[in-house]
């Protein structure tokens, strides 16, 4: 009996030697008389950046040397707002303003409402209007309604308004805004919070440009008695510094070249296989048939995809790969690609060919790149799933299978079930 290990995406020579050493040790402990071979394909069929990555902005000479692009900071701020729409309002609620009313607005005089409370009352009134857009017969209301519908934000806008108006952060910030300058800043922060909440609710369904977003903020700020042309000083300063630290935009700007280079083997191998998988499948066929069977094929990740494709295509042609007694896929996406119709060897909804071998599919629930096979091939006795619990988070769990004794124990059981001598 012979085992042939086929590695997954992103693996190159050094990594392959480490993985195969684990696989070989685990298999020989259970099958001391079996031959354990490996099919290393990463260097020959793996992806590389043929032009040195010159397609990646920043990989070569910088596009805009010198000072950072101000748009990067703005993009980072909105990335943070989409994650937490109330973050600016929370800054004002917790930190308040160091200065008191500087414009002599008469706060504290009988019958005079604090400016921040007036802003909150305007927000409440806006939230009570149908759709939150106000009277479409007025220029402002008509533009706001058209803008919401044109950007795909209309459905989530009323809930965004209501949530912002009802928040404890808004109430606290309103109490602390005791002067007109503070109230104007609060109005801007609330308008940005509502807009961010509506954008977050719409998600990928939003069709909103930066210009449209800024106009929506301006219209809302005006409705709340503020002036969007005057940026909020305190909240904007705090948020700007935080956004540049914790959001992905500045990291992408600085690290995109290295991130792309690091991701190329893993992501590139998958894309290359989808376009030129026949070359790898032919290579695998040669390696499998180079020695007499019976052969147990073990494919990790993309290796499992390629093996499923190869075996299905060969069986469908009436020329099954000789000597294959068992297929073991580990942390593989083959079942998911089958559902998507992205496998080359078999179309979604069709059964596995008659000559397809027994298939043991091993997964870990924490491995986001592993999927179940038996539910998508219901009633096929050749297909079974087995769960491994490495107790590691993703992505570490994607490679943690090979040190699990339970994996080799289950393979031993599958070999017996397939009656491989």
Short mmCIF file of C-alpha atoms in Angstrom, two decimals:
data_model
loop_
_atom_site.label_atom_id
_atom_site.label_comp_id
_atom_site.label_asym_id
_atom_site.label_seq_id
_atom_site.Cartn_x
_atom_site.Cartn_y
_atom_site.Cartn_z
CA UNK A 1 0.00 0.00 0.00
CA UNK A 2 1.15 3.48 -0.83
CA UNK A 3 0.21 6.94 0.47
CA UNK A 4 0.65 10.04 -1.67
CA UNK A 5 0.42 13.44 0.04
CA UNK A 6 -0.58 16.49 -2.05
CA UNK A 7 -0.01 19.80 -0.29
CA UNK A 8 -2.19 22.86 -0.42
CA UNK A 9 -2.05 26.48 -1.50
CA UNK A 10 0.88 28.75 -0.76
CA UNK A 11 3.27 25.94 0.16
CA UNK A 12 6.82 26.16 -1.12
CA UNK A 13 9.81 23.87 -0.62
CA UNK A 14 10.75 24.68 2.99
CA UNK A 15 7.17 24.62 4.23
CA UNK A 16 6.48 21.44 2.30
CA UNK A 17 9.36 19.62 3.98
CA UNK A 18 7.98 20.54 7.40
CA UNK A 19 4.43 19.44 6.59
CA UNK A 20 5.44 16.23 4.86
CA UNK A 21 7.66 15.22 7.76
CA UNK A 22 4.61 15.41 10.05
CA UNK A 23 2.42 13.48 7.61
CA UNK A 24 5.03 10.79 7.06
CA UNK A 25 5.64 10.32 10.77
CA UNK A 26 1.92 10.04 11.49
CA UNK A 27 1.26 7.55 8.69
CA UNK A 28 4.28 5.30 9.23
CA UNK A 29 3.34 4.97 12.90
CA UNK A 30 0.01 3.48 11.82
CA UNK A 31 1.14 1.77 8.61
CA UNK A 32 4.76 0.69 9.20
CA UNK A 33 5.00 -1.29 5.97
CA UNK A 34 3.48 1.31 3.66
CA UNK A 35 5.32 3.64 1.31
CA UNK A 36 4.65 7.31 2.04
CA UNK A 37 5.40 9.69 -0.82
CA UNK A 38 4.75 13.34 -1.52
CA UNK A 39 3.76 15.23 -4.61
CA UNK A 40 5.39 18.64 -4.30
CA UNK A 41 3.99 21.01 -6.92
CA UNK A 42 4.40 24.48 -5.38
CA UNK A 43 7.52 25.60 -7.19
CA UNK A 44 6.48 24.26 -10.57
CA UNK A 45 2.79 25.13 -10.68
CA UNK A 46 2.48 27.76 -7.95
CA UNK A 47 1.88 31.42 -8.66
CA UNK A 48 4.55 34.11 -8.83
CA UNK A 49 4.52 37.81 -9.63
CA UNK A 50 5.94 37.60 -13.14
CA UNK A 51 6.39 41.37 -13.45
CA UNK A 52 7.82 41.77 -9.99
CA UNK A 53 4.58 43.16 -8.60
CA UNK A 54 4.59 46.30 -10.70
CA UNK A 55 0.79 46.09 -10.95
CA UNK A 56 0.52 46.80 -7.21
CA UNK A 57 0.32 50.51 -6.26
CA UNK A 58 3.35 51.34 -4.15
CA UNK A 59 5.27 48.17 -5.03
CA UNK A 60 7.74 50.11 -7.11
CA UNK A 61 8.31 53.86 -6.97
CA UNK A 62 5.72 55.64 -4.82
CA UNK A 63 2.84 57.20 -6.75
CA UNK A 64 2.79 60.35 -4.67
CA UNK A 65 6.06 60.87 -2.81
CA UNK A 66 6.06 63.43 -0.07
CA UNK A 67 3.25 64.36 2.31
CA UNK A 68 0.48 61.85 3.05
CA UNK A 69 -2.77 62.16 1.13
CA UNK A 70 -5.39 63.93 3.32
CA UNK A 71 -8.01 61.62 1.81
CA UNK A 72 -6.37 58.70 3.60
CA UNK A 73 -7.13 60.21 7.01
CA UNK A 74 -10.71 60.95 5.99
CA UNK A 75 -11.18 57.40 4.70
CA UNK A 76 -9.75 56.05 7.95
CA UNK A 77 -12.16 58.17 9.99
CA UNK A 78 -15.18 56.86 8.08
CA UNK A 79 -13.94 53.29 8.39
CA UNK A 80 -14.00 53.79 12.15
CA UNK A 81 -17.42 55.44 12.04
CA UNK A 82 -18.88 52.55 10.05
CA UNK A 83 -17.66 50.19 12.76
CA UNK A 84 -18.96 52.39 15.59
CA UNK A 85 -21.27 55.16 14.33
CA UNK A 86 -21.48 56.78 17.78
CA UNK A 87 -17.73 56.98 18.40
CA UNK A 88 -17.54 60.75 17.83
CA UNK A 89 -20.61 61.41 19.93
CA UNK A 90 -19.13 59.21 22.66
CA UNK A 91 -15.99 61.36 22.73
CA UNK A 92 -18.13 64.46 23.31
CA UNK A 93 -20.25 62.65 25.91
CA UNK A 94 -17.26 61.48 27.92
CA UNK A 95 -14.78 64.33 27.43
CA UNK A 96 -17.11 67.25 26.93
CA UNK A 97 -15.54 70.64 26.33
CA UNK A 98 -12.94 72.37 28.45
CA UNK A 99 -14.45 75.77 27.83
CA UNK A 100 -17.92 76.87 28.89
CA UNK A 101 -20.31 78.96 26.84
CA UNK A 102 -18.21 81.55 25.06
CA UNK A 103 -20.93 83.32 23.15
CA UNK A 104 -23.14 84.58 25.94
CA UNK A 105 -26.09 82.47 24.90
CA UNK A 106 -27.65 82.81 28.34
CA UNK A 107 -27.45 79.20 29.42
CA UNK A 108 -28.88 78.82 32.87
CA UNK A 109 -31.36 81.67 32.49
CA UNK A 110 -34.97 80.72 33.27
CA UNK A 111 -36.88 79.52 30.20
CA UNK A 112 -33.80 79.24 28.00
CA UNK A 113 -32.95 75.76 26.77
CA UNK A 114 -29.27 74.78 26.61
CA UNK A 115 -28.00 74.75 23.01
CA UNK A 116 -27.13 71.03 23.15
CA UNK A 117 -30.64 70.13 24.30
CA UNK A 118 -32.10 72.11 21.40
CA UNK A 119 -29.96 70.05 19.00
CA UNK A 120 -31.31 66.84 20.51
CA UNK A 121 -34.88 68.09 20.22
CA UNK A 122 -34.33 68.83 16.54
CA UNK A 123 -32.93 65.33 16.11
CA UNK A 124 -36.00 63.85 17.83
CA UNK A 125 -38.32 65.81 15.54
CA UNK A 126 -36.43 64.64 12.48
CA UNK A 127 -36.66 61.03 13.67
CA UNK A 128 -40.42 61.37 14.06
CA UNK A 129 -40.95 62.45 10.45
CA UNK A 130 -41.98 59.79 7.87
CA UNK A 131 -38.78 58.28 6.52
CA UNK A 132 -36.77 60.81 8.49
CA UNK A 133 -36.45 62.93 5.37
CA UNK A 134 -38.85 65.68 6.26
CA UNK A 135 -41.16 67.44 3.85
CA UNK A 136 -40.21 66.56 0.26
CA UNK A 137 -41.96 69.76 -0.78
CA UNK A 138 -39.18 71.86 0.70
CA UNK A 139 -35.85 72.18 -1.12
CA UNK A 140 -33.92 70.64 1.75
CA UNK A 141 -36.42 67.85 2.33
CA UNK A 142 -36.67 67.06 -1.37
CA UNK A 143 -32.90 66.88 -1.78
CA UNK A 144 -32.50 64.75 1.32
CA UNK A 145 -35.18 62.29 0.21
CA UNK A 146 -33.71 62.05 -3.29
CA UNK A 147 -30.23 61.58 -1.89
CA UNK A 148 -31.31 58.77 0.43
CA UNK A 149 -33.09 56.89 -2.35
CA UNK A 150 -30.30 57.50 -4.84
CA UNK A 151 -27.65 56.08 -2.53
CA UNK A 152 -29.61 53.06 -1.30
CA UNK A 153 -29.75 54.40 2.27
CA UNK A 154 -33.47 55.13 2.48
CA UNK A 155 -34.46 51.79 4.03
CA UNK A 156 -32.07 51.97 6.95
CA UNK A 157 -32.15 55.72 7.50
CA UNK A 158 -35.16 55.93 9.88
CA UNK A 159 -33.67 53.26 12.18
CA UNK A 160 -30.32 55.05 12.10
CA UNK A 161 -31.98 58.29 13.12
CA UNK A 162 -33.98 56.65 15.89
CA UNK A 163 -31.01 54.75 17.31
CA UNK A 164 -28.84 57.86 17.37
CA UNK A 165 -31.55 60.02 18.94
CA UNK A 166 -32.28 57.41 21.62
CA UNK A 167 -28.64 56.79 22.53
CA UNK A 168 -27.29 57.57 25.97
CA UNK A 169 -24.22 59.06 24.30
CA UNK A 170 -26.31 61.68 22.49
CA UNK A 171 -28.17 62.58 25.68
CA UNK A 172 -24.97 63.02 27.67
CA UNK A 173 -23.25 65.02 24.93
CA UNK A 174 -26.32 67.25 24.64
CA UNK A 175 -26.16 68.05 28.35
CA UNK A 176 -22.50 69.00 28.08
CA UNK A 177 -22.93 71.24 25.03
CA UNK A 178 -23.58 74.48 26.95
CA UNK A 179 -22.63 76.97 24.26
CA UNK A 180 -23.36 77.56 20.58
CA UNK A 181 -19.91 76.43 19.33
CA UNK A 182 -20.30 73.16 21.24
CA UNK A 183 -23.83 72.71 19.93
CA UNK A 184 -22.66 73.19 16.36
CA UNK A 185 -19.97 70.55 16.86
CA UNK A 186 -22.54 68.20 18.42
CA UNK A 187 -24.84 68.71 15.42
CA UNK A 188 -22.02 67.69 13.07
CA UNK A 189 -21.14 64.65 15.16
CA UNK A 190 -24.76 63.51 15.30
CA UNK A 191 -25.19 63.99 11.55
CA UNK A 192 -22.09 61.88 10.91
CA UNK A 193 -23.35 59.24 13.34
CA UNK A 194 -26.70 58.94 11.57
CA UNK A 195 -25.04 58.80 8.16
CA UNK A 196 -22.54 56.19 9.31
CA UNK A 197 -25.29 54.05 10.84
CA UNK A 198 -27.29 54.18 7.61
CA UNK A 199 -24.22 53.26 5.58
CA UNK A 200 -23.37 50.40 7.91
CA UNK A 201 -26.94 49.11 7.69
CA UNK A 202 -26.90 49.18 3.89
CA UNK A 203 -23.49 47.51 3.72
CA UNK A 204 -22.55 46.40 0.22
CA UNK A 205 -25.99 47.49 -1.04
CA UNK A 206 -25.07 51.16 -0.58
CA UNK A 207 -24.25 53.07 -3.76
CA UNK A 208 -22.84 56.14 -2.09
CA UNK A 209 -19.85 58.23 -3.10
CA UNK A 210 -17.81 60.37 -0.76
CA UNK A 211 -19.38 63.49 -2.24
CA UNK A 212 -22.90 62.16 -1.64
CA UNK A 213 -22.00 61.09 1.88
CA UNK A 214 -20.62 64.53 2.71
CA UNK A 215 -23.70 66.23 1.26
CA UNK A 216 -25.94 64.03 3.40
CA UNK A 217 -23.98 65.04 6.49
CA UNK A 218 -24.25 68.69 5.48
CA UNK A 219 -28.02 68.51 5.02
CA UNK A 220 -28.50 66.75 8.35
CA UNK A 221 -26.19 69.13 10.17
CA UNK A 222 -28.16 72.10 8.84
CA UNK A 223 -31.40 70.48 10.02
CA UNK A 224 -29.85 70.20 13.50
CA UNK A 225 -28.85 73.83 13.63
CA UNK A 226 -25.16 73.33 12.90
CA UNK A 227 -22.80 74.22 10.11
CA UNK A 228 -21.13 71.29 8.32
CA UNK A 229 -18.60 73.62 6.76
CA UNK A 230 -17.04 74.10 10.19
CA UNK A 231 -15.48 70.78 11.24
CA UNK A 232 -15.89 69.67 14.82
CA UNK A 233 -12.67 70.42 16.64
CA UNK A 234 -12.58 68.16 19.70
CA UNK A 235 -14.21 64.96 18.42
CA UNK A 236 -12.50 65.22 15.02
CA UNK A 237 -9.07 65.59 16.60
CA UNK A 238 -9.51 62.56 18.82
CA UNK A 239 -11.14 60.45 16.14
CA UNK A 240 -8.58 61.38 13.51
CA UNK A 241 -5.66 60.23 15.63
CA UNK A 242 -7.43 57.04 16.64
CA UNK A 243 -8.56 56.22 13.11
CA UNK A 244 -5.06 56.48 11.70
CA UNK A 245 -3.90 54.04 14.36
CA UNK A 246 -6.56 51.35 14.36
CA UNK A 247 -8.14 51.28 10.90
CA UNK A 248 -6.78 49.44 7.90
CA UNK A 249 -6.35 52.37 5.53
CA UNK A 250 -2.95 53.65 6.69
CA UNK A 251 -1.78 50.08 7.14
CA UNK A 252 -2.80 49.25 3.61
CA UNK A 253 -0.99 52.28 2.27
CA UNK A 254 2.21 51.37 4.07
CA UNK A 255 2.00 47.60 3.92
CA UNK A 256 0.13 46.86 0.72
CA UNK A 257 3.26 45.94 -1.25
CA UNK A 258 4.47 43.50 1.41
CA UNK A 259 0.95 42.21 2.09
CA UNK A 260 0.49 41.51 -1.61
CA UNK A 261 3.82 39.77 -1.88
CA UNK A 262 3.09 37.66 1.20
CA UNK A 263 -0.42 36.76 0.02
CA UNK A 264 0.61 35.95 -3.54
CA UNK A 265 1.56 32.29 -2.96
CA UNK A 266 -1.68 31.41 -1.15
CA UNK A 267 -4.23 33.45 -3.08
CA UNK A 268 -2.29 33.31 -6.33
CA UNK A 269 -2.12 29.50 -6.32
CA UNK A 270 -5.92 29.30 -6.08
CA UNK A 271 -6.46 31.76 -8.90
CA UNK A 272 -3.82 30.11 -11.05
CA UNK A 273 -5.39 26.70 -10.51
CA UNK A 274 -8.82 28.00 -11.56
CA UNK A 275 -7.28 29.28 -14.80
CA UNK A 276 -4.65 26.61 -15.51
CA UNK A 277 -5.58 23.66 -13.35
CA UNK A 278 -5.17 21.12 -16.14
CA UNK A 279 -1.39 21.36 -15.85
CA UNK A 280 -1.43 20.45 -12.16
CA UNK A 281 -3.97 17.66 -12.67
CA UNK A 282 -1.83 16.13 -15.39
CA UNK A 283 1.19 16.26 -13.09
CA UNK A 284 -0.79 14.59 -10.29
CA UNK A 285 -1.95 11.85 -12.66
CA UNK A 286 1.63 11.13 -13.60
CA UNK A 287 2.73 10.90 -9.99
CA UNK A 288 -0.18 8.71 -8.94
CA UNK A 289 0.32 6.22 -11.75
CA UNK A 290 4.12 6.17 -11.49
CA UNK A 291 3.90 3.40 -8.87
CA UNK A 292 1.48 0.47 -8.68
CA UNK A 293 -1.42 0.70 -6.27
CA UNK A 294 -3.30 0.43 -4.10
CA UNK A 295 -2.83 4.13 -3.38
CA UNK A 296 -4.36 6.35 -0.72
CA UNK A 297 -4.41 9.99 -1.81
CA UNK A 298 -4.25 12.67 0.89
CA UNK A 299 -4.94 16.21 -0.30
CA UNK A 300 -4.69 19.29 1.88
CA UNK A 301 -6.71 22.39 0.99
CA UNK A 302 -6.15 23.15 -2.72
CA UNK A 303 -4.48 19.76 -3.06
CA UNK A 304 -7.82 18.19 -2.17
CA UNK A 305 -9.62 20.32 -4.76
CA UNK A 306 -7.23 19.23 -7.49
CA UNK A 307 -7.59 15.55 -6.54
CA UNK A 308 -11.40 15.70 -6.52
CA UNK A 309 -11.33 17.37 -9.93
CA UNK A 310 -8.85 14.85 -11.33
CA UNK A 311 -10.67 11.76 -10.05
CA UNK A 312 -14.11 13.05 -11.13
CA UNK A 313 -12.95 14.00 -14.62
CA UNK A 314 -11.17 10.69 -15.15
CA UNK A 315 -14.09 8.63 -13.86
CA UNK A 316 -16.57 10.57 -15.97
CA UNK A 317 -14.50 9.79 -19.07
CA UNK A 318 -14.57 6.11 -18.21
CA UNK A 319 -10.84 6.13 -17.53
CA UNK A 320 -10.54 6.16 -13.72
CA UNK A 321 -7.09 6.83 -12.32
CA UNK A 322 -5.72 3.31 -11.76
CA UNK A 323 -4.84 2.05 -8.33
CA UNK A 324 -6.62 4.71 -6.24
CA UNK A 325 -8.41 3.02 -3.36
CA UNK A 326 -9.19 5.97 -1.10
CA UNK A 327 -9.26 9.78 -1.27
CA UNK A 328 -8.69 11.75 1.92
CA UNK A 329 -9.24 15.51 1.77
CA UNK A 330 -8.14 17.59 4.75
CA UNK A 331 -9.24 21.18 5.28
CA UNK A 332 -10.48 21.31 1.71
CA UNK A 333 -12.83 23.67 -0.09
CA UNK A 334 -13.86 21.09 -2.70
CA UNK A 335 -17.42 20.59 -1.32
CA UNK A 336 -18.02 24.35 -1.24
CA UNK A 337 -16.72 24.80 -4.79
CA UNK A 338 -19.00 21.96 -5.87
CA UNK A 339 -21.99 23.90 -4.52
CA UNK A 340 -20.81 27.03 -6.32
CA UNK A 341 -20.33 25.22 -9.60
CA UNK A 342 -16.61 26.08 -9.49
CA UNK A 343 -15.23 22.55 -9.65
CA UNK A 344 -13.93 21.50 -13.04
CA UNK A 345 -14.65 17.81 -12.61
CA UNK A 346 -18.29 17.77 -11.54
CA UNK A 347 -21.27 20.10 -11.91
CA UNK A 348 -23.46 21.11 -8.97
CA UNK A 349 -26.41 18.83 -8.39
CA UNK A 350 -24.86 15.85 -10.17
CA UNK A 351 -23.70 12.69 -8.44
CA UNK A 352 -20.13 11.52 -8.15
CA UNK A 353 -19.19 9.25 -11.06
CA UNK A 354 -19.57 5.50 -10.55
CA UNK A 355 -15.81 4.88 -10.55
CA UNK A 356 -15.04 7.62 -7.99
CA UNK A 357 -13.23 6.08 -4.98
CA UNK A 358 -14.20 6.17 -1.30
CA UNK A 359 -13.83 9.72 0.01
CA UNK A 360 -13.02 10.70 3.60
CA UNK A 361 -13.30 14.45 4.15
CA UNK A 362 -11.68 15.82 7.32
CA UNK A 363 -12.63 19.24 8.69
CA UNK A 364 -12.27 21.48 11.74
CA UNK A 365 -15.20 23.72 12.63
CA UNK A 366 -12.79 26.56 13.39
CA UNK A 367 -11.03 26.16 10.04
CA UNK A 368 -12.79 28.63 7.76
CA UNK A 369 -11.30 26.86 4.73
CA UNK A 370 -12.79 23.45 5.52
CA UNK A 371 -16.23 22.23 4.42
CA UNK A 372 -18.55 19.23 4.67
CA UNK A 373 -18.80 16.76 1.79
CA UNK A 374 -21.49 14.24 2.77
CA UNK A 375 -24.38 16.78 2.97
CA UNK A 376 -23.79 17.85 -0.64
CA UNK A 377 -23.62 14.23 -1.82
CA UNK A 378 -26.53 12.84 0.24
CA UNK A 379 -27.00 9.11 0.23
CA UNK A 380 -23.61 8.34 -1.31
CA UNK A 381 -22.05 5.68 0.96
CA UNK A 382 -18.60 6.42 -0.43
CA UNK A 383 -18.51 9.91 1.12
CA UNK A 384 -17.98 10.55 4.83
CA UNK A 385 -16.90 13.51 6.97
CA UNK A 386 -14.81 13.48 10.11
CA UNK A 387 -14.35 16.37 12.49
CA UNK A 388 -10.96 17.18 14.03
CA UNK A 389 -10.78 19.59 16.99
CA UNK A 390 -7.31 21.10 17.16
CA UNK A 391 -8.51 23.79 19.61
CA UNK A 392 -6.59 26.32 17.57
CA UNK A 393 -8.17 29.45 16.06
CA UNK A 394 -8.07 30.22 12.36
CA UNK A 395 -5.73 30.30 10.46
CA UNK A 396 -3.51 28.13 12.68
CA UNK A 397 -6.12 25.33 12.69
CA UNK A 398 -5.84 25.05 8.89
CA UNK A 399 -2.42 23.46 9.29
CA UNK A 400 -2.90 21.88 12.71
CA UNK A 401 -4.41 18.63 11.41
CA UNK A 402 -1.10 16.89 10.88
CA UNK A 403 -0.18 16.65 14.56
CA UNK A 404 -3.54 15.18 15.55
CA UNK A 405 -3.46 11.45 16.37
CA UNK A 406 -7.22 11.35 15.69
CA UNK A 407 -6.55 12.14 12.01
CA UNK A 408 -4.35 9.10 11.45
CA UNK A 409 -6.67 6.92 13.52
CA UNK A 410 -9.56 7.89 11.25
CA UNK A 411 -7.47 7.31 8.11
CA UNK A 412 -6.62 3.84 9.41
CA UNK A 413 -10.32 3.15 9.89
CA UNK A 414 -11.13 4.44 6.39
CA UNK A 415 -8.45 2.21 4.87
CA UNK A 416 -10.05 -0.80 6.55
CA UNK A 417 -13.53 0.24 5.43
CA UNK A 418 -12.34 0.59 1.83
CA UNK A 419 -10.72 -2.88 2.13
CA UNK A 420 -7.36 -1.65 0.90
CA UNK A 421 -4.71 -4.32 1.36
#
